[in-house]
mmCIF file of C-alpha atoms in Angstrom:
data_model
loop_
_atom_site.group_PDB
_atom_site.id
_atom_site.type_symbol
_atom_site.label_atom_id
_atom_site.label_comp_id
_atom_site.label_asym_id
_atom_site.label_seq_id
_atom_site.Cartn_x
_atom_site.Cartn_y
_atom_site.Cartn_z
ATOM 1 C CA UNK A 29 -109.194 44.712 121.283
ATOM 2 C CA UNK A 30 -106.194 46.936 120.622
ATOM 3 C CA UNK A 31 -106.906 50.651 120.145
ATOM 4 C CA UNK A 32 -105.026 50.683 116.817
ATOM 5 C CA UNK A 33 -106.843 47.672 115.354
ATOM 6 C CA UNK A 34 -110.355 48.583 116.496
ATOM 7 C CA UNK A 35 -111.178 50.875 113.500
ATOM 8 C CA UNK A 36 -109.799 48.295 111.075
ATOM 9 C CA UNK A 37 -111.905 45.478 112.512
ATOM 10 C CA UNK A 38 -115.037 47.632 112.618
ATOM 11 C CA UNK A 39 -114.478 48.682 109.012
ATOM 12 C CA UNK A 40 -113.989 45.059 107.999
ATOM 13 C CA UNK A 41 -117.261 44.112 109.724
ATOM 14 C CA UNK A 42 -119.027 47.025 107.987
ATOM 15 C CA UNK A 43 -117.653 45.846 104.639
ATOM 16 C CA UNK A 44 -118.954 42.327 105.300
ATOM 17 C CA UNK A 45 -122.394 43.714 106.187
ATOM 18 C CA UNK A 46 -122.407 45.784 102.993
ATOM 19 C CA UNK A 47 -121.361 42.693 101.021
ATOM 20 C CA UNK A 48 -124.263 40.719 102.491
ATOM 21 C CA UNK A 49 -126.596 43.624 101.706
ATOM 22 C CA UNK A 50 -125.421 43.653 98.093
ATOM 23 C CA UNK A 51 -125.942 39.904 97.783
ATOM 24 C CA UNK A 52 -129.391 40.149 99.362
ATOM 25 C CA UNK A 53 -130.359 43.033 97.102
ATOM 26 C CA UNK A 54 -129.367 40.997 94.045
ATOM 27 C CA UNK A 55 -131.988 38.387 94.973
ATOM 28 C CA UNK A 56 -134.823 40.941 95.102
ATOM 29 C CA UNK A 57 -136.741 41.886 91.966
ATOM 30 C CA UNK A 58 -136.639 45.679 92.125
ATOM 31 C CA UNK A 59 -135.987 46.470 88.471
ATOM 32 C CA UNK A 60 -133.716 49.471 87.865
ATOM 33 C CA UNK A 61 -133.618 50.109 91.627
ATOM 34 C CA UNK A 62 -131.322 47.063 92.023
ATOM 35 C CA UNK A 63 -128.639 48.851 90.029
ATOM 36 C CA UNK A 64 -129.040 52.097 91.947
ATOM 37 C CA UNK A 65 -128.861 50.373 95.335
ATOM 38 C CA UNK A 66 -125.873 48.265 94.308
ATOM 39 C CA UNK A 67 -124.000 51.324 93.031
ATOM 40 C CA UNK A 68 -124.732 53.214 96.264
ATOM 41 C CA UNK A 69 -123.448 50.298 98.329
ATOM 42 C CA UNK A 70 -120.339 50.059 96.126
ATOM 43 C CA UNK A 71 -119.700 53.764 96.654
ATOM 44 C CA UNK A 72 -120.026 53.320 100.424
ATOM 45 C CA UNK A 73 -117.575 50.411 100.354
ATOM 46 C CA UNK A 74 -115.086 52.375 98.253
ATOM 47 C CA UNK A 75 -115.280 55.327 100.642
ATOM 48 C CA UNK A 76 -114.733 53.066 103.642
ATOM 49 C CA UNK A 77 -111.671 51.504 102.043
ATOM 50 C CA UNK A 78 -110.259 54.874 100.992
ATOM 51 C CA UNK A 79 -110.798 56.587 104.317
ATOM 52 C CA UNK A 80 -109.808 53.797 106.701
ATOM 53 C CA UNK A 81 -107.475 51.381 104.920
ATOM 54 C CA UNK A 82 -105.754 53.947 102.693
ATOM 55 C CA UNK A 83 -105.647 56.377 105.658
ATOM 56 C CA UNK A 84 -106.813 59.365 103.639
ATOM 57 C CA UNK A 85 -108.242 60.990 106.752
ATOM 58 C CA UNK A 86 -104.757 61.682 108.109
ATOM 59 C CA UNK A 87 -102.906 61.812 104.787
ATOM 60 C CA UNK A 88 -100.970 64.858 103.614
ATOM 61 C CA UNK A 89 -102.836 67.414 101.532
ATOM 62 C CA UNK A 90 -101.080 66.450 98.298
ATOM 63 C CA UNK A 91 -102.154 62.822 98.627
ATOM 64 C CA UNK A 92 -105.739 63.865 99.321
ATOM 65 C CA UNK A 93 -105.619 66.121 96.277
ATOM 66 C CA UNK A 94 -104.404 63.217 94.135
ATOM 67 C CA UNK A 95 -107.246 60.997 95.408
ATOM 68 C CA UNK A 96 -109.859 63.684 94.740
ATOM 69 C CA UNK A 97 -108.405 64.328 91.282
ATOM 70 C CA UNK A 98 -108.692 60.634 90.426
ATOM 71 C CA UNK A 99 -112.292 60.520 91.644
ATOM 72 C CA UNK A 100 -113.237 63.664 89.689
ATOM 73 C CA UNK A 101 -111.615 62.234 86.546
ATOM 74 C CA UNK A 102 -113.572 59.001 86.959
ATOM 75 C CA UNK A 103 -116.846 60.905 87.405
ATOM 76 C CA UNK A 104 -116.037 63.019 84.342
ATOM 77 C CA UNK A 105 -115.369 59.939 82.203
ATOM 78 C CA UNK A 106 -118.577 58.254 83.347
ATOM 79 C CA UNK A 107 -120.519 61.458 82.700
ATOM 80 C CA UNK A 108 -119.138 61.868 79.201
ATOM 81 C CA UNK A 109 -119.824 58.218 78.398
ATOM 82 C CA UNK A 110 -123.388 58.557 79.668
ATOM 83 C CA UNK A 111 -123.886 61.702 77.591
ATOM 84 C CA UNK A 112 -122.617 59.921 74.485
ATOM 85 C CA UNK A 113 -124.842 56.916 75.141
ATOM 86 C CA UNK A 114 -128.008 58.944 75.730
ATOM 87 C CA UNK A 115 -127.604 61.278 72.737
ATOM 88 C CA UNK A 116 -126.907 58.675 70.054
ATOM 89 C CA UNK A 117 -129.630 57.772 67.638
ATOM 90 C CA UNK A 118 -130.038 54.371 66.096
ATOM 91 C CA UNK A 119 -128.956 54.462 62.485
ATOM 92 C CA UNK A 120 -130.289 52.002 59.979
ATOM 93 C CA UNK A 121 -127.781 50.321 57.718
ATOM 94 C CA UNK A 122 -127.592 51.985 54.281
ATOM 95 C CA UNK A 123 -127.538 48.645 52.504
ATOM 96 C CA UNK A 124 -130.150 45.979 52.037
ATOM 97 C CA UNK A 125 -130.194 42.599 53.621
ATOM 98 C CA UNK A 126 -128.554 40.132 51.195
ATOM 99 C CA UNK A 127 -131.042 37.891 49.455
ATOM 100 C CA UNK A 128 -130.856 34.204 50.126
ATOM 101 C CA UNK A 129 -129.964 32.311 46.976
ATOM 102 C CA UNK A 130 -130.558 28.610 46.769
ATOM 103 C CA UNK A 131 -127.463 26.692 45.718
ATOM 104 C CA UNK A 132 -127.307 25.264 42.202
ATOM 105 C CA UNK A 133 -125.913 21.850 41.593
ATOM 106 C CA UNK A 134 -124.448 20.990 38.223
ATOM 107 C CA UNK A 135 -123.249 23.306 35.472
ATOM 108 C CA UNK A 136 -125.032 25.144 32.673
#
């Protein structure tokens, strides 16, 4: 195997293993832990792609800063959405359910 392609092939194999792990985890009945494990695996896959395929390890500082800024913005948006979701209360509708009226046939 060529020295330049070795990290790419190993990363591809790692991504396939993580894909199989995600698929296997989806078949298990773990409740909320399924979501947590799947999100952790997705984060690992995203980091592998960013570091190896996007070459962020050897990228200039400005490009790394742009990648970190995008990740921080994404985390901030998810955090604000989660805060909004957890602090909302369920409001009941201020109107009543419409009554069911049986249809009349003919005129009066």
